[in-house]
Structures are given as structure tokens and as C-alpha cells.
Coordinates of C-alpha atoms in Angstrom, one line a residue:
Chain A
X205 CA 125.9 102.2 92.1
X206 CA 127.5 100.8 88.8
X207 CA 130.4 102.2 87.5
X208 CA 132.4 100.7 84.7
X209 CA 135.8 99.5 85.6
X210 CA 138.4 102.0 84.7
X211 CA 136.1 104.7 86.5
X212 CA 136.5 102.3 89.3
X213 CA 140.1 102.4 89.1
X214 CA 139.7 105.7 89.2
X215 CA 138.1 106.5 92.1
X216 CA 140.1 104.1 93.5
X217 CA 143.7 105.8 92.8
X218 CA 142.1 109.1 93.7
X219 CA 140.1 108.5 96.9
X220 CA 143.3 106.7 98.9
X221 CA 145.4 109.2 96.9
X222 CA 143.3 111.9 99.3
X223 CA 143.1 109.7 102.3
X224 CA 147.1 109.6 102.6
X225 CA 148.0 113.1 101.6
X226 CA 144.4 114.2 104.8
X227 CA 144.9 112.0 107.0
X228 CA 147.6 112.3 109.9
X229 CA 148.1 109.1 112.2
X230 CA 147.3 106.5 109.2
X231 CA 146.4 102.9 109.8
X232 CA 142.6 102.7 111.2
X233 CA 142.4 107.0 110.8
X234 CA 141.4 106.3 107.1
X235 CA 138.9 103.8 108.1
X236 CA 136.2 107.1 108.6
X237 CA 137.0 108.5 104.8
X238 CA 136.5 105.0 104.0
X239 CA 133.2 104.7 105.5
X240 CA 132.3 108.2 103.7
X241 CA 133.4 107.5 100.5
X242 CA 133.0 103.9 99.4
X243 CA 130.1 102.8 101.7
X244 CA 128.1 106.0 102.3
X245 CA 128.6 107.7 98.6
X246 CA 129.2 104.9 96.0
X247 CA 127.6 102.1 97.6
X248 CA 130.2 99.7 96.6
X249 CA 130.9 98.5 99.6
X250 CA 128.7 97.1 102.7
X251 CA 129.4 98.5 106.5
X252 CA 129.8 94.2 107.1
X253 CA 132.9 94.5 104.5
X254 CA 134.4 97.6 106.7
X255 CA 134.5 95.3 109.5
X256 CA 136.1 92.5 108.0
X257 CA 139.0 95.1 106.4
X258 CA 139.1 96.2 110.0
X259 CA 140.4 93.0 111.7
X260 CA 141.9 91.2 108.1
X261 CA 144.2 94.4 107.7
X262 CA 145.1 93.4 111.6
X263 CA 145.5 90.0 111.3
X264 CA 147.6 89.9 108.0
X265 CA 151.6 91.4 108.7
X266 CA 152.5 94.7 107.2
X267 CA 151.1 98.0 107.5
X268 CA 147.4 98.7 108.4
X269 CA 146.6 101.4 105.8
X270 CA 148.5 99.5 102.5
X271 CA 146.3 96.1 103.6
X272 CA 143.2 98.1 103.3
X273 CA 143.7 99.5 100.3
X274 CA 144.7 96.3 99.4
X275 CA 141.5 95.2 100.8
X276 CA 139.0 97.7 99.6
X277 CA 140.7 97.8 96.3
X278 CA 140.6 93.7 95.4
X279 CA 136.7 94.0 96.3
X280 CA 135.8 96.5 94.5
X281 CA 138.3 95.7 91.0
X282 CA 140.2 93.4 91.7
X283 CA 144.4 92.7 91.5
X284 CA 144.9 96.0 89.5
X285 CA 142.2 97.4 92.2
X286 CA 144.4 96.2 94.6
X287 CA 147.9 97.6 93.2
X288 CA 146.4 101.1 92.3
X289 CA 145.2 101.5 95.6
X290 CA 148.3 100.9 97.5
X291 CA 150.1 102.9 95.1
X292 CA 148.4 105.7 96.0
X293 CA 147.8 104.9 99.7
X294 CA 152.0 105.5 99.7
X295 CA 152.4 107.9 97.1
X296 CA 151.9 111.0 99.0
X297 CA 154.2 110.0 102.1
X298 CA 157.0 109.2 99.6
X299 CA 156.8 112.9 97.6
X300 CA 156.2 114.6 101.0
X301 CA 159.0 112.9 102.5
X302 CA 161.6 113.1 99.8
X303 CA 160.6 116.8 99.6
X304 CA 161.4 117.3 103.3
X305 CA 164.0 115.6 103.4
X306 CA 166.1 117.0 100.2
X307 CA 164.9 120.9 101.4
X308 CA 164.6 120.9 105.7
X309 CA 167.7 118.8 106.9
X310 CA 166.9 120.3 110.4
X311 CA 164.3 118.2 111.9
X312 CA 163.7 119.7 115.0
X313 CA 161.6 122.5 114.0
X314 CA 158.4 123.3 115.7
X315 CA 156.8 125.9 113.6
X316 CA 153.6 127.0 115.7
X317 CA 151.2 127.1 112.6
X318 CA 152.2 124.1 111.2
X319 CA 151.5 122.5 114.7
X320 CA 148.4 124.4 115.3
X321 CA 147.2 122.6 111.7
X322 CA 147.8 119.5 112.4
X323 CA 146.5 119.1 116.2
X324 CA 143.2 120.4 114.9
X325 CA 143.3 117.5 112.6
X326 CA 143.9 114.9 114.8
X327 CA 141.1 116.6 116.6
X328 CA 138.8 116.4 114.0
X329 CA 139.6 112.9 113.3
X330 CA 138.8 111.7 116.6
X331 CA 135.1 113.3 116.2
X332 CA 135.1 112.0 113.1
X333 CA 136.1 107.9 114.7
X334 CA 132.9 108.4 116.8
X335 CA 130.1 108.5 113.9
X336 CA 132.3 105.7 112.5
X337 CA 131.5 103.7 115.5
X338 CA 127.9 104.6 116.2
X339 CA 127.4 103.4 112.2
X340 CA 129.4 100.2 112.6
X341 CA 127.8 99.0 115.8
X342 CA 124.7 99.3 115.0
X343 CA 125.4 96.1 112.2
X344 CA 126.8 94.2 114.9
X345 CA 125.9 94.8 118.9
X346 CA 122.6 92.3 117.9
X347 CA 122.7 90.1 121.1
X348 CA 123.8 90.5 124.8
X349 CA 126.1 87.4 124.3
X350 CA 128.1 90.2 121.4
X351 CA 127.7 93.3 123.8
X352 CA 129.6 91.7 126.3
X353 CA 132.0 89.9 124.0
X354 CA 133.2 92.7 122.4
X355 CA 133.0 94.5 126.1
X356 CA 135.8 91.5 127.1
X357 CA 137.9 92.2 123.9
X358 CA 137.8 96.2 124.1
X359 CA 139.2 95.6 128.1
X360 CA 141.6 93.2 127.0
X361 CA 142.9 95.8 124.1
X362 CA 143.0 98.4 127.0
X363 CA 145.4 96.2 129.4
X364 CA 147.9 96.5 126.3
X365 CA 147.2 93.2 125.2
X366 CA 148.7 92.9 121.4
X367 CA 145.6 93.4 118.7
X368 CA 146.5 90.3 117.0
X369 CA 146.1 88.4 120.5
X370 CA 142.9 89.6 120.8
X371 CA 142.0 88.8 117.1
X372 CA 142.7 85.4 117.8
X373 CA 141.2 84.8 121.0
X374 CA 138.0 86.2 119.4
X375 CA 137.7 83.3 116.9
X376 CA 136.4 80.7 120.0
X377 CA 133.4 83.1 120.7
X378 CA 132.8 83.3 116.2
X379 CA 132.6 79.5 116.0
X380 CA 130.4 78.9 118.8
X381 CA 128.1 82.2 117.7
X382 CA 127.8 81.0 114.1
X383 CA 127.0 77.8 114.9
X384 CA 124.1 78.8 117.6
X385 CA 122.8 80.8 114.5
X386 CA 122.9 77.7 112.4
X387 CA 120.9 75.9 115.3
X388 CA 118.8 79.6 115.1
X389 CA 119.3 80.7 119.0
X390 CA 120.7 83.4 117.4
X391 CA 120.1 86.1 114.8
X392 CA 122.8 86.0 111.9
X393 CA 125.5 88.7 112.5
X394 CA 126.7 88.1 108.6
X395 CA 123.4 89.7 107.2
X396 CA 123.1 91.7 110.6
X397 CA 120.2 94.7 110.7
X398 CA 120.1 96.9 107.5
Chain B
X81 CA 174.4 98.7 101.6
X82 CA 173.1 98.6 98.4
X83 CA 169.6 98.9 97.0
X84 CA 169.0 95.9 96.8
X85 CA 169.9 94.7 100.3
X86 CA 168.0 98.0 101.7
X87 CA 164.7 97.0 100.1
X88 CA 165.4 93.0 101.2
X89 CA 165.9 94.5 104.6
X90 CA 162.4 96.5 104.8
X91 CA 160.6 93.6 103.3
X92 CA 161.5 91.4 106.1
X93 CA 160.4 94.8 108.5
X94 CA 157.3 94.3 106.2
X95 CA 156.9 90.5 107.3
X96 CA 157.6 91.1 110.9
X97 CA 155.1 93.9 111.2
X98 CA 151.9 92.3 113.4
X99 CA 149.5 94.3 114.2
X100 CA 150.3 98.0 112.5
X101 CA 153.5 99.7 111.0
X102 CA 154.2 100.7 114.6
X103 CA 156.1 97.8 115.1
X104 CA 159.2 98.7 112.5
X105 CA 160.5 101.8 114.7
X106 CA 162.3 99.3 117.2
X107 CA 163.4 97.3 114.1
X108 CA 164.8 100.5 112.5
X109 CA 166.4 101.6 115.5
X110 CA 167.9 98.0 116.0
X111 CA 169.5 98.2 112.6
X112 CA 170.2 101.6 111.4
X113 CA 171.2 103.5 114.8
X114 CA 173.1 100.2 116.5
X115 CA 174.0 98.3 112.9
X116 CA 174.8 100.7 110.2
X117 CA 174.9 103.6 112.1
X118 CA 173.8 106.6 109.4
X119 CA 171.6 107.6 111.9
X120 CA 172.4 109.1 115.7
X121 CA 169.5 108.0 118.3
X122 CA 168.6 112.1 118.6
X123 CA 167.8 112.0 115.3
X124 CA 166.4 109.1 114.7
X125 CA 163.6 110.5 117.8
X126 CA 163.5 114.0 115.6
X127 CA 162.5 111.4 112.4
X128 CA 159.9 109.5 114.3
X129 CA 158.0 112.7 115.4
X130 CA 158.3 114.1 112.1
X131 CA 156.8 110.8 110.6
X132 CA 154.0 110.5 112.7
X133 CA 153.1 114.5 112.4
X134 CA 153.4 114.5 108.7
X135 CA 150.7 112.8 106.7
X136 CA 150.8 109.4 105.2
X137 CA 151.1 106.1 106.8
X138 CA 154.1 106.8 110.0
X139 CA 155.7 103.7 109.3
X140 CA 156.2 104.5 105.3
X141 CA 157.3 108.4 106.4
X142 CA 159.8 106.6 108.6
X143 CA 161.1 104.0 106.0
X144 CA 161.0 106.9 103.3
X145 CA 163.3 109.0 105.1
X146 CA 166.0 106.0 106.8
X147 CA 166.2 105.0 102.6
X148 CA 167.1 108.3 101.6
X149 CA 169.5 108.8 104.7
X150 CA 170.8 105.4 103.4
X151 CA 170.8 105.7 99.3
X152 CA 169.2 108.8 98.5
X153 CA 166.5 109.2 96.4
X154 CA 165.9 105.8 94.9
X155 CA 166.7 104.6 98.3
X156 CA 163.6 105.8 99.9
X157 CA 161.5 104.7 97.1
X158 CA 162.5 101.4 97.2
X159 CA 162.5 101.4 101.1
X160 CA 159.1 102.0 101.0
X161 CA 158.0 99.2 98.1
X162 CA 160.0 96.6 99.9
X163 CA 158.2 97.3 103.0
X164 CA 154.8 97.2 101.5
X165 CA 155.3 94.1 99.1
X166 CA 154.9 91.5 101.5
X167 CA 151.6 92.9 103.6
X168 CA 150.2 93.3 99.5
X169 CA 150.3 89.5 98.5
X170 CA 149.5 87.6 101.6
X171 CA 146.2 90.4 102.2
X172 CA 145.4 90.1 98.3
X173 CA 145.6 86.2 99.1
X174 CA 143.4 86.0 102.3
X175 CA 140.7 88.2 100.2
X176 CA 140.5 86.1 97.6
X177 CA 140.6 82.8 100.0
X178 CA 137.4 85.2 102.2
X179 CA 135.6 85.3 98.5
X180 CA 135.9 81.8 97.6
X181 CA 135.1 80.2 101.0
X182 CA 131.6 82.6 101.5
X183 CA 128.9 80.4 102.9
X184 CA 131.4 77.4 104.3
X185 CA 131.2 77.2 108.1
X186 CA 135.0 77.8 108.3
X187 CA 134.4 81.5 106.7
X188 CA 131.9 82.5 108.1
X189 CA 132.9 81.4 111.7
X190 CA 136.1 83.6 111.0
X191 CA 133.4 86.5 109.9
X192 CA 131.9 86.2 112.5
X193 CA 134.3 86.5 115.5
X194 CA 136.1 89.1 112.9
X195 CA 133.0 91.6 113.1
X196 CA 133.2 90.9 117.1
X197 CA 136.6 91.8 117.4
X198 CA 136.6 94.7 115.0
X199 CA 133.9 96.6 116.6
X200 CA 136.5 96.6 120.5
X201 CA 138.8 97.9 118.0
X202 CA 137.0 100.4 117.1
X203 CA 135.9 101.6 120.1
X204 CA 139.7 101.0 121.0
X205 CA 141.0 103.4 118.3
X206 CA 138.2 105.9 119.6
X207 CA 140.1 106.0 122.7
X208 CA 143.8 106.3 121.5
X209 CA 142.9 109.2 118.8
X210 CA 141.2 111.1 122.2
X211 CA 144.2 110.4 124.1
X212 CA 146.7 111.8 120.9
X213 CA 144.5 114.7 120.4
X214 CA 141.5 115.7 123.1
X215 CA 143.0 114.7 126.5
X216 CA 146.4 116.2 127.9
X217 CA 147.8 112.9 129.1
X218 CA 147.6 109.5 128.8
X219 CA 143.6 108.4 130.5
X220 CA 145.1 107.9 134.6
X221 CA 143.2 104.7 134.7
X222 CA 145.1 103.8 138.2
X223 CA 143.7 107.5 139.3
X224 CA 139.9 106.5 138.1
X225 CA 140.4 103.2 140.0
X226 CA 141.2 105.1 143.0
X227 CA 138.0 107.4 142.3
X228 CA 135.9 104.3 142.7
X229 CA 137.6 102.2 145.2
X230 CA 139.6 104.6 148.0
X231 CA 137.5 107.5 147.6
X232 CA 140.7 109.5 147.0
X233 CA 142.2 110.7 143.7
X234 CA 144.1 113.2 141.7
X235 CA 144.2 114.3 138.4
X236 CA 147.0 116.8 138.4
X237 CA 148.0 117.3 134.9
X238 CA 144.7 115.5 133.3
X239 CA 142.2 117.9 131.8
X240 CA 140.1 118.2 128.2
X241 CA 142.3 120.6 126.3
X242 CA 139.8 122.9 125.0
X243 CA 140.5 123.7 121.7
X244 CA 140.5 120.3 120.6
X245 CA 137.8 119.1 122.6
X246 CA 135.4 121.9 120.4
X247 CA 137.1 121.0 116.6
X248 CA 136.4 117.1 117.8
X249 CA 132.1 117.6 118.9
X250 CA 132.0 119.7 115.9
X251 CA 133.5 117.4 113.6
X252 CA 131.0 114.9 115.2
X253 CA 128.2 116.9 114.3
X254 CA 129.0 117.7 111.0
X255 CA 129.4 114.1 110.1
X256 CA 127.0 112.3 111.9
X257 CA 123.9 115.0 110.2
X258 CA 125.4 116.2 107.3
X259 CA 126.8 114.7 103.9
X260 CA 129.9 116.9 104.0
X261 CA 133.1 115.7 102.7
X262 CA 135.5 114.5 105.4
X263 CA 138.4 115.1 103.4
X264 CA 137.0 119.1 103.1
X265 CA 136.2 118.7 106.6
X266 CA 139.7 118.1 107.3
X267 CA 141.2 120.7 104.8
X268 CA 138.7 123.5 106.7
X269 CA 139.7 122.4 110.6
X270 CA 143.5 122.3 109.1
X271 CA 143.0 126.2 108.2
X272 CA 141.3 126.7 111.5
X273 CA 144.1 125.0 113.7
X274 CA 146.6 127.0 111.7
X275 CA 144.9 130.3 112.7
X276 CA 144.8 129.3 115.9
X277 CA 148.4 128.6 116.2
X278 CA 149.4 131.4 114.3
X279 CA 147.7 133.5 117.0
X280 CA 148.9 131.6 120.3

């Protein structure tokens, strides 16, 4: 879909504005909204570009959900892409917080509505992860050599194993893949099935 | 400490953070409950549950509120900003280095194994947000070995809580064969959950 660059900015500033002010748990939570949004609705973005976010935003330090709006926001318009979306991918916590914190000094409250809110969310999330998986996969479990790899990685991440760890000890298993595609044992998991 | 020094100190949080904005609640604890001391360790466990209930990043909730503990208002803002600054340039440069280096083998090795390891991490994340939300306790993986192995188990305190586990297939439906709006999606099980707590 075209769209001509402030309206980009635009939807930018207002899409991660409604991911942060929705969406309770952050980091890889906002990856379905995401997925919605900018793949699904716009068409600005490939699925193969969500899964690059998902292990760059990893791989680079600081915070999961300000690197993919940094992410999503350089690909899609660039460095003022990039700083709109992670103003408003923090601009909700901020004003939320601020509020809470000048109004409720006692923390320890539990009110049962407010609780009962936001474990349905959490909730709805999680159903929500799973059609963000089924779509993703279907890009990239291509080959048995991948179905197992990414077996070995998801067992790895399950014995507590630090995601950055497992990032890296991917990149063996990438090299060798993409250069069995080049000899063309394999089928090429960058253009992957559409 | 100043302003200044606060948002020097959450930029190097913002350096240090591998892997998620997890990582900084140790580092706050390290240096605003043992260090400087605004903060008792009750409270700072009250400010980590509110951060991670409330929406919004939990690590930017968390920095928000230790800034305005520390300097007030302009405190938490800058809190925040510092701890975001240094994630925004080095991911902004590795895009850009991605977009020039397309087709090279170096790239698209990296793309490659990236895709690999960011479909496990889905699949992880699918597990941790069913642990948070539909299961009751942490999966008893010891327990399932058992299952398999000695023929003998039990899963006292382990069950499919079953409010959740409803809002979660239906959320699943909805998605996976409709075009609804997750964010109304989210607004409408919010309203739901509320009900239902209202009434429990």
C-alpha cells in the first residue's frame, strides 16, 4: 500500500502509541499487533522482516519493545520513523506512571476489577501469540534440517539458556544453510513460501 | 543525585540490558535500594509488580517511577530517555548496516540463522505468556519427566485455570478467522475480565 510519508509517520506515532497504552507484559507481546497492523493491514512490511525485528531487537542491548519500534519504524520512514515510534512506544508508560505515582502512593493495592482486567488480557494475548506463530512458521519451517534446528534452539531457551546465547549459537547453523542454498541443496529461507 | 547523573546512570542500565528490559530490575535494586537508598526492598517488590501489571514496557514503568522517587517529575522523564537512548542508536545502526549489506553472503547468512532463531523464540514466548496467564504454576517439567520415565507423578497445584484458558482459545479464534482489531480485541476481553472480577 502506498502512503505518503507524513501519513506514515502517522500511523507510525499512532499504532505503537496503541500498542504501549493495550498491551500488558511489553517486549515480544506487541509483536502480534505488529503482525496485524503493519504486515496484515498496510502491507508495509513482509512476515520475513517480523522475524528479523524479532531476533535484531534481541541481539541489540536495550529494551525489546523501544528496538522494534526502532526497527519497524527505520523500515518503514526512516530516522524520524525511527524517533516517532519510540516516542510513542514509551509515551503512555511515562503519563500512566507519573499519574500513579503523583495520585496512589500506596502500592500495594489489589483492587479485584482492575486485576480481573488485566488477567483477561494477558489471556487474550497468549491466544493471540499462537496465530502469530502459526503465520510466522509457515515462512520458515521449509526443510527438516530447520524443523529440527529451531527444535534444538526452542529446548535450549527452555533450559534457561540466555536468548542472546542462543542467538548466537544459531549463526553456525545460518552460514552453513545459506551456503547449501547457494550450492541449491536447499530452498532459500530469505524469499521463503509466499 | 542530580538529573543529569540519574539519566547517565539509566543509560548505562540501557547498555547493559542483553536480552530484554528484564535485566535492569537487579541493576535498580543494586543501586537505588543498597546505593542511594530512596527506596526500601518492600517497596521496591510493590514497584516491580505494579510495573509489570500496568501497561507499557515493565522496564520503562520501573525506570519511570525510581526517577520520580529520585527527582520528581522531570526525574522520571529523563529516567526513561536515558534508558532508551542507547538501545535507539546502536538498533537504528544495525538496520541501516541490514539494508546496505542485502544480498552479501555475510547478511544474509546472519538472516538466515536470525529467522531460525526467531521462530524457537516465538514458540518460546508462546510458552512464557501461557505460563503468566493460562496455567496456575510454572509448567512441572521435572513432574512430566517423571510421567514418561517412573511411571509416577503429581501435579498438585498445576491445573488450566479456566477463565483464562476460555478468553485465550477465543482470542485465538477470533484472530486466526477474522480481521478484527487486536487492539479492540483487547479493549473488549479488558471489559470482560473486569466483570468477571467485579463479580468473584
Amino acid at each position: 500500500m502506498n502512503l505518503t510519508y507524513p501519513k506514515k509517520l502517522f500511523l507510525l506515532f499512532i499504532t505503537f502509541f496503541q500498542i504501549a497504552l493495550f498491551v500488558v507484559g511489553g517486549g515480544l507481546a506487541m509483536l502480534p499487533v505488529i503482525e496485524q497492523k503493519f504486515v496484515r493491514k498496510y502491507k508495509i512490511l513482509s512476515q520475513n522482516d517480523l522475524l528479523d525485528m524479532i531476533s535484531l531487537t534481541q541481539m541489540v542491548p536495550g529494551l525489546i519493545a523501544v528496538n522494534s519500534a526502532v526497527y519497524v519504524g527505520t523500515k518503514i520512514a526512516g530516522v524520524w520513523g525511527a524517533l516517532i515510534a519510540a516516542v510513542a512506544v514509551i509515551l503512555p508508560s511515562i503519563v500512566i506512571i507519573l499519574l500513579i505515582a503523583l495520585f496512589f502512593r500506596d502500592l500495594s493495592s489489589t483492587n479485584p476489577i482492575v486485576m480481573g482486567a488485566f488477567s483477561a488480557v494477558r489471556a487474550c494475548i497468549t491466544g493471540v501469540f499462537f496465530v502469530t506463530f502459526m503465520r510466522l512458521q509457515k515462512n520458515v519451517l521449509i526443510s527438516p534440517i530447520i524443523i529440527l534446528a529451531v527444535f534444538v534452539l526452542f529446548v535450549l531457551l527452555v533450559l534457561g539458556l540466555n536468548p542472546v546465547i542462543v542467538i548466537l549459537g544459531g549463526l553456525p547453523i545460518g552460514y552453513i544453510y545459506f551456503y547449501m542454498v547457494q550450492k541449491k541443496v536447499f530452498p532459500d529461507l530469505l524469499k521463503g513460501k509466499q | 543525585m542530580t538529573i543529569l547523573g540519574l539519566m547517565i546512570t539509566f543509560m548505562k542500565f540501557g547498555l547493559l540490558c542483553f536480552g530484554g528490559g528484564y535485566m535492569i530490575i537487579p541493576m535498580l535494586l543494586h543501586t537505588f535500594v543498597e546505593e542511594e537508598k530512596i527506596l526500601t526492598l518492600s517497596s521496591y517488590g510493590n514497584l516491580i509488580s505494579l510495573a509489570q501489571i500496568t501497561p507499557g514496557p515493565v522496564s520503562i514503568n520501573a525506570a519511570t517511577y525510581v526517577g520520580f522517587l529520585s527527582n520528581g517529575i522531570w526525574g522520571g522523564i529523563f529516567a526513561s530517555i536515558g534508558l532508551i537512548l542507547p538501545g535507539f542508536f546502536l538498533a537504528y545502526m544495525t538496520v541501516r548496516f541490514l539494508q546496505k549489506g542485502q544480498g552479501t553472503f555475510v547478511v544474509n547468512g546472519l538472516l538466515t540463522s536470525m529467522r531460525i532463531s526467531a521462530v524457537a523464540m516465538v514458540l518460546y514466548a508462546c510458552l512464557i505468556f501461557m505460563q503468566l496467564s493460562v496455567f496456575s504454576a510454572e509448567i512441572p517439567w521435572k513432574e512430566i519427566f517423571n510421567l514418561f520415565v517412573l511411571k509416577d507423578f503429581n501435579f498438585k497445584g498445576f491445573y488450566l485455570k479456566p477463565f483464562e484458558t476460555v478468553i485465550c482459545i477465543l482470542s485465538f479464534l477470533i484472530v486466526y478467522y477474522t480481521k478484527f482489531s487486536i487492539t479492540h480485541l483487547l479493549f473488549v476481553m479488558a471489559f470482560v475480565g473486569a466483570i468477571y472480577g467485579a463479580f468473584l
